[in-house]
Coordinates of C-alpha atoms and ligand atoms in Angstrom, one line a residue:
X11 CA 123.5 123.0 80.2
X12 CA 120.0 122.5 81.8
X13 CA 120.0 121.4 85.4
X14 CA 117.2 118.9 84.9
X15 CA 117.4 116.5 81.9
X16 CA 114.1 116.5 80.0
X17 CA 112.3 113.2 79.9
X18 CA 113.2 111.0 77.0
X19 CA 110.5 110.1 74.4
X20 CA 110.6 106.5 75.8
X21 CA 109.9 107.8 79.4
X22 CA 107.0 110.0 78.1
X23 CA 105.5 107.0 76.2
X24 CA 106.0 104.7 79.2
X25 CA 104.1 107.2 81.5
X26 CA 101.3 107.5 78.9
X27 CA 101.0 103.7 78.7
X28 CA 100.6 103.5 82.5
X29 CA 97.9 106.2 82.4
X30 CA 96.1 104.5 79.6
X31 CA 96.2 101.1 81.3
X32 CA 94.8 102.6 84.5
X33 CA 92.0 104.4 82.6
X34 CA 91.2 101.1 80.7
X35 CA 91.1 99.1 84.0
X36 CA 88.4 101.6 85.3
X37 CA 86.4 101.4 82.1
X38 CA 86.5 97.6 82.1
X39 CA 85.3 97.5 85.8
X40 CA 83.0 100.5 85.6
X41 CA 79.8 98.3 85.4
X42 CA 80.9 96.1 88.3
X43 CA 79.9 98.4 91.1
X44 CA 79.6 95.6 93.6
X45 CA 83.3 94.9 93.3
X46 CA 86.1 97.1 94.7
X47 CA 87.6 99.5 92.1
X48 CA 91.4 99.9 92.3
X49 CA 92.9 102.5 90.2
X50 CA 96.4 101.1 89.8
X51 CA 97.7 104.3 91.4
X52 CA 100.2 102.4 93.5
X53 CA 102.0 100.7 90.7
X54 CA 104.0 103.7 89.7
X55 CA 103.9 105.6 93.0
X56 CA 106.6 105.4 95.6
X57 CA 105.4 105.0 99.2
X58 CA 107.0 108.3 100.2
X59 CA 105.1 110.2 97.5
X60 CA 102.0 108.3 98.4
X61 CA 102.2 109.2 102.0
X62 CA 102.8 112.9 101.2
X63 CA 99.7 112.8 98.9
X64 CA 97.4 110.7 101.1
X65 CA 97.8 111.8 104.7
X66 CA 95.6 114.8 105.5
X67 CA 96.9 117.5 107.8
X68 CA 96.2 117.0 111.5
X69 CA 93.4 119.5 112.6
X70 CA 94.7 122.1 115.0
X71 CA 91.9 121.4 117.5
X72 CA 93.1 117.7 117.7
X73 CA 89.8 116.4 116.4
X74 CA 90.1 113.2 114.4
X75 CA 91.6 113.5 110.9
X76 CA 88.8 113.5 108.3
X77 CA 89.9 110.8 105.7
X78 CA 88.4 110.7 102.3
X79 CA 87.5 107.3 101.0
X80 CA 90.2 107.5 98.3
X81 CA 92.9 108.5 100.8
X82 CA 91.9 105.6 103.1
X83 CA 92.0 103.2 100.3
X84 CA 95.4 104.4 98.9
X85 CA 97.1 104.2 102.3
X86 CA 95.5 100.9 103.3
X87 CA 96.5 99.4 100.0
X88 CA 100.1 100.7 100.4
X89 CA 100.3 99.1 103.8
X90 CA 98.8 95.9 102.5
X91 CA 101.4 95.7 99.8
X92 CA 104.2 96.4 102.2
X93 CA 103.0 93.8 104.7
X94 CA 102.4 91.2 101.9
X95 CA 105.8 91.8 100.3
X96 CA 107.6 91.2 103.7
X97 CA 106.1 87.7 103.6
X98 CA 108.9 85.9 105.4
X99 CA 108.4 88.0 108.5
X100 CA 104.6 88.5 108.1
X101 CA 102.1 86.0 106.7
X102 CA 104.6 83.2 106.3
X103 CA 105.6 83.5 109.9
X104 CA 102.1 83.3 111.4
X105 CA 101.1 80.4 113.7
X106 CA 98.1 79.0 115.5
X107 CA 98.9 76.8 118.5
X108 CA 102.4 76.3 117.0
X109 CA 101.2 75.4 113.5
X110 CA 102.0 77.6 110.5
X111 CA 99.1 79.1 108.7
X112 CA 99.4 81.5 105.7
X113 CA 97.0 84.1 106.9
X114 CA 96.5 87.8 107.7
X115 CA 95.6 87.9 111.4
X116 CA 92.8 90.5 110.7
X117 CA 91.1 87.9 108.5
X118 CA 91.4 85.3 111.2
X119 CA 89.4 87.6 113.4
X120 CA 86.7 88.0 110.8
X121 CA 86.6 84.2 110.2
X122 CA 86.0 83.8 113.9
X123 CA 83.1 86.2 113.8
X124 CA 81.5 84.4 110.8
X125 CA 81.9 81.0 112.5
X126 CA 80.2 82.3 115.6
X127 CA 77.4 83.9 113.6
X128 CA 76.7 81.1 111.1
X129 CA 77.7 78.1 113.3
X130 CA 78.6 75.8 110.3
X131 CA 78.4 72.1 111.0
X132 CA 80.6 71.3 107.9
X133 CA 83.5 73.6 106.9
X134 CA 85.1 72.7 103.6
X135 CA 88.6 74.0 103.2
X136 CA 90.4 73.8 99.8
X137 CA 94.1 74.1 100.5
X138 CA 95.4 72.4 103.7
X139 CA 99.1 73.2 103.3
X140 CA 100.5 72.5 106.8
X141 CA 97.1 72.4 108.4
X142 CA 97.4 75.4 110.7
X143 CA 94.2 77.0 109.3
X144 CA 92.3 73.7 109.6
X145 CA 93.4 73.5 113.2
X146 CA 92.3 77.2 113.7
X147 CA 88.8 76.4 112.5
X148 CA 88.6 73.2 114.4
X149 CA 89.7 75.1 117.6
X150 CA 86.8 77.5 117.0
X151 CA 84.5 74.6 116.6
X152 CA 85.7 73.2 119.9
X153 CA 84.9 76.5 121.6
X154 CA 81.3 76.7 120.2
X155 CA 80.7 73.0 120.6
X156 CA 79.7 72.2 117.0
X157 CA 81.2 71.8 113.5
X158 CA 83.9 69.9 111.7
X159 CA 86.5 70.6 109.0
X160 CA 87.0 68.7 105.7
X161 CA 90.3 70.0 104.4
X162 CA 91.6 69.1 100.9
X163 CA 95.0 69.3 99.4
X164 CA 96.5 67.8 96.2
X165 CA 99.7 67.0 98.2
X166 CA 100.8 66.5 101.8
X167 CA 103.0 69.2 103.3
X168 CA 104.7 67.9 106.5
X169 CA 102.4 66.4 109.1
X170 CA 99.2 68.4 109.5
X171 CA 97.9 68.4 113.1
X172 CA 95.6 65.5 114.1
X173 CA 92.3 66.7 115.6
X174 CA 89.0 64.9 116.1
X175 CA 87.1 67.6 114.2
X176 CA 89.4 67.6 111.1
X177 CA 89.3 65.1 108.2
X178 CA 92.0 65.5 105.5
X179 CA 91.3 64.4 101.9
X180 CA 94.1 64.1 99.4
X181 CA 93.4 65.0 95.8
X182 CA 92.7 68.0 93.6
X183 CA 89.8 70.1 94.7
X184 CA 88.4 70.1 91.2
X185 CA 88.5 66.4 90.7
X186 CA 85.2 64.6 90.4
X187 CA 86.4 62.0 93.0
X188 CA 87.1 64.6 95.7
X189 CA 84.0 66.7 94.9
X190 CA 81.7 63.7 95.3
X191 CA 83.6 62.5 98.4
X192 CA 82.8 65.8 100.0
X193 CA 79.2 66.0 98.7
X194 CA 78.5 62.5 100.0
X195 CA 79.2 63.6 103.5
X196 CA 76.7 66.5 103.6
X197 CA 73.3 65.8 104.9
X198 CA 70.2 68.0 104.5
X199 CA 70.5 69.2 108.1
X200 CA 74.1 70.5 107.7
X201 CA 75.1 74.1 107.7
X202 CA 77.9 74.3 105.1
X203 CA 80.6 77.0 104.8
X204 CA 83.2 76.9 102.0
X205 CA 86.7 78.3 102.1
X206 CA 88.8 78.4 98.9
X207 CA 92.6 78.7 99.4
X208 CA 94.3 76.2 97.0
X209 CA 95.6 76.8 93.4
X210 CA 95.2 80.6 92.8
X211 CA 94.7 80.6 89.0
X212 CA 91.4 82.0 87.8
X213 CA 90.4 78.8 86.0
X214 CA 91.0 76.6 89.0
X215 CA 89.1 78.9 91.4
X216 CA 86.3 79.1 88.9
X217 CA 86.1 75.3 88.9
X218 CA 86.0 75.2 92.7
X219 CA 83.3 77.8 92.8
X220 CA 81.2 75.8 90.3
X221 CA 81.7 72.6 92.5
X222 CA 81.5 74.0 96.0
X223 CA 79.4 77.2 96.0
X224 CA 76.2 75.1 95.4
X225 CA 76.9 73.2 98.6
X226 CA 76.8 76.4 100.7
X227 CA 73.6 76.7 102.7
X228 CA 71.4 79.8 103.0
X229 CA 72.8 82.4 105.4
X230 CA 76.3 80.8 105.2
X231 CA 79.3 81.9 103.1
X232 CA 81.8 81.0 100.5
X233 CA 85.1 82.8 101.1
X234 CA 87.6 83.2 98.3
X235 CA 91.1 83.9 99.7
X236 CA 94.1 85.4 97.8
X237 CA 91.7 87.5 95.7
X238 CA 94.1 90.3 96.7
X239 CA 96.7 89.1 94.1
X240 CA 96.9 90.4 90.5
X241 CA 96.8 94.0 91.7
X242 CA 93.9 93.9 94.2
X243 CA 96.2 95.3 95.5
X244 CA 99.3 93.0 95.7
X245 CA 101.3 91.1 93.1
X246 CA 100.1 93.3 90.2
X247 CA 101.7 91.1 87.5
X248 CA 100.3 87.7 88.7
X249 CA 97.7 87.3 85.9
X250 CA 94.1 86.3 86.3
X251 CA 93.5 84.8 89.7
X252 CA 90.9 84.3 92.4
X253 CA 89.5 87.9 92.0
X254 CA 88.9 87.5 88.3
X255 CA 87.3 84.1 88.9
X256 CA 84.9 85.4 91.6
X257 CA 83.9 88.4 89.4
X258 CA 83.0 86.1 86.6
X259 CA 81.2 83.7 88.8
X260 CA 79.2 86.0 91.1
X261 CA 78.4 88.9 88.7
X262 CA 74.7 89.1 88.4
X263 CA 74.2 86.2 90.9
X264 CA 70.8 86.0 92.5
X265 CA 71.9 83.4 95.0
X266 CA 74.9 85.1 96.6
X267 CA 75.6 88.7 97.8
X268 CA 78.9 90.2 98.7
X269 CA 79.3 91.0 102.4
X270 CA 81.5 94.2 102.6
X271 CA 81.2 94.2 106.4
X272 CA 83.9 91.4 106.4
X273 CA 86.3 93.8 104.8
X274 CA 85.7 96.7 107.2
X275 CA 89.3 96.5 108.6
X276 CA 90.3 98.0 105.2
X277 CA 92.7 95.2 104.3
X278 CA 92.0 91.5 103.7
X279 CA 93.6 88.7 101.7
X280 CA 90.1 88.0 100.4
X281 CA 89.5 91.2 98.5
X282 CA 85.8 91.2 97.4
X283 CA 85.9 87.6 98.6
X284 CA 83.1 87.2 101.2
X285 CA 79.9 85.9 99.6
X286 CA 76.8 85.1 101.6
X287 CA 74.1 82.9 100.3
X288 CA 70.7 84.4 100.4
Ligands
SAM326 C1 98.0 78.8 100.2 S1 98.2 77.1 100.6 C2 96.9 76.8 101.7 C3 97.2 77.5 103.0 C4 96.5 77.1 104.2 N1 95.0 77.1 104.0 C5 96.9 77.9 105.4 O1 96.2 78.9 105.6 O2 97.9 77.6 106.0 C6 97.6 76.4 99.1 C7 97.6 74.9 99.1 O3 96.8 74.5 98.0 C8 97.3 73.3 97.6 N2 96.8 73.0 96.2 C9 97.4 73.4 95.0 N3 96.7 73.0 94.0 C10 95.6 72.3 94.5 C11 94.5 71.6 94.0 N4 94.4 71.5 92.6 N5 93.7 71.0 94.8 C12 93.8 71.1 96.1 N6 94.8 71.7 96.7 C13 95.7 72.3 95.9 C14 98.8 73.4 97.7 O4 99.4 72.1 97.8 C15 98.9 74.2 99.0 O5 99.2 73.4 100.1

């Protein structure tokens, strides 16, 4: 009797399907060089195997490990998935001045840097939730002495914090009523930054991009959060989400360019999601 059972036909076919899906994903994205290419390697790889494959040996002379780009990506994506999947003790348990915000702290640091650099006078946030992120942005505006937040949500969640620099609007971010209520508040002198973090379906985010990206002023940004879902690299079976919407919207854009500097910490909830208006 053999010690190792040979793989069944079903197992062989299943493995082949995963390989073909992965190859197809690369073909589909191969002309999209400005966007991150993820190979789907993690979907059928256990973390232990991944670690063994990805961590280069420590050089004997104690010089820094030389990481290849692929190894860095694989390991950062594995950590990203682990951190994301432990949501109740990670991003769902994150607070600013006592108020919950659903964020990756590394991203909060990058947002602080962008706000300092761009100094927006109007910051449009789609997706208030409990208001912790609106308060975070308002606190930054307090520190730099300029800027206000218009935060939208289709429903109220608890009692979002009251702050003189925050205005909350209730309604869908793709409704004509809400879009014109925001547009009416913008003057030609405003510096406008847009932050999308509401309904994470591709069609909704696409609608938000069509409505709000034109409001972004030159040198400022539209940031698309949760573009990490649907396998970029978390929640691989989500279905088309923010990442797919932003690829469709920005591909070939002459007005906006992606800013990879904002993703230099190797992990962001806004995968390929930082777009600067030229
Ligand atoms: C991920 S949460 C926002 C998190 C918040 N920015 C934070 O960091 O704490 C998404 C929010 O979008 C809201 N939302 C869902 N669909 C929406 C829509 N069509 N228009 C506006 N907001 C919507 C939900 O009610 C929810 O509060």
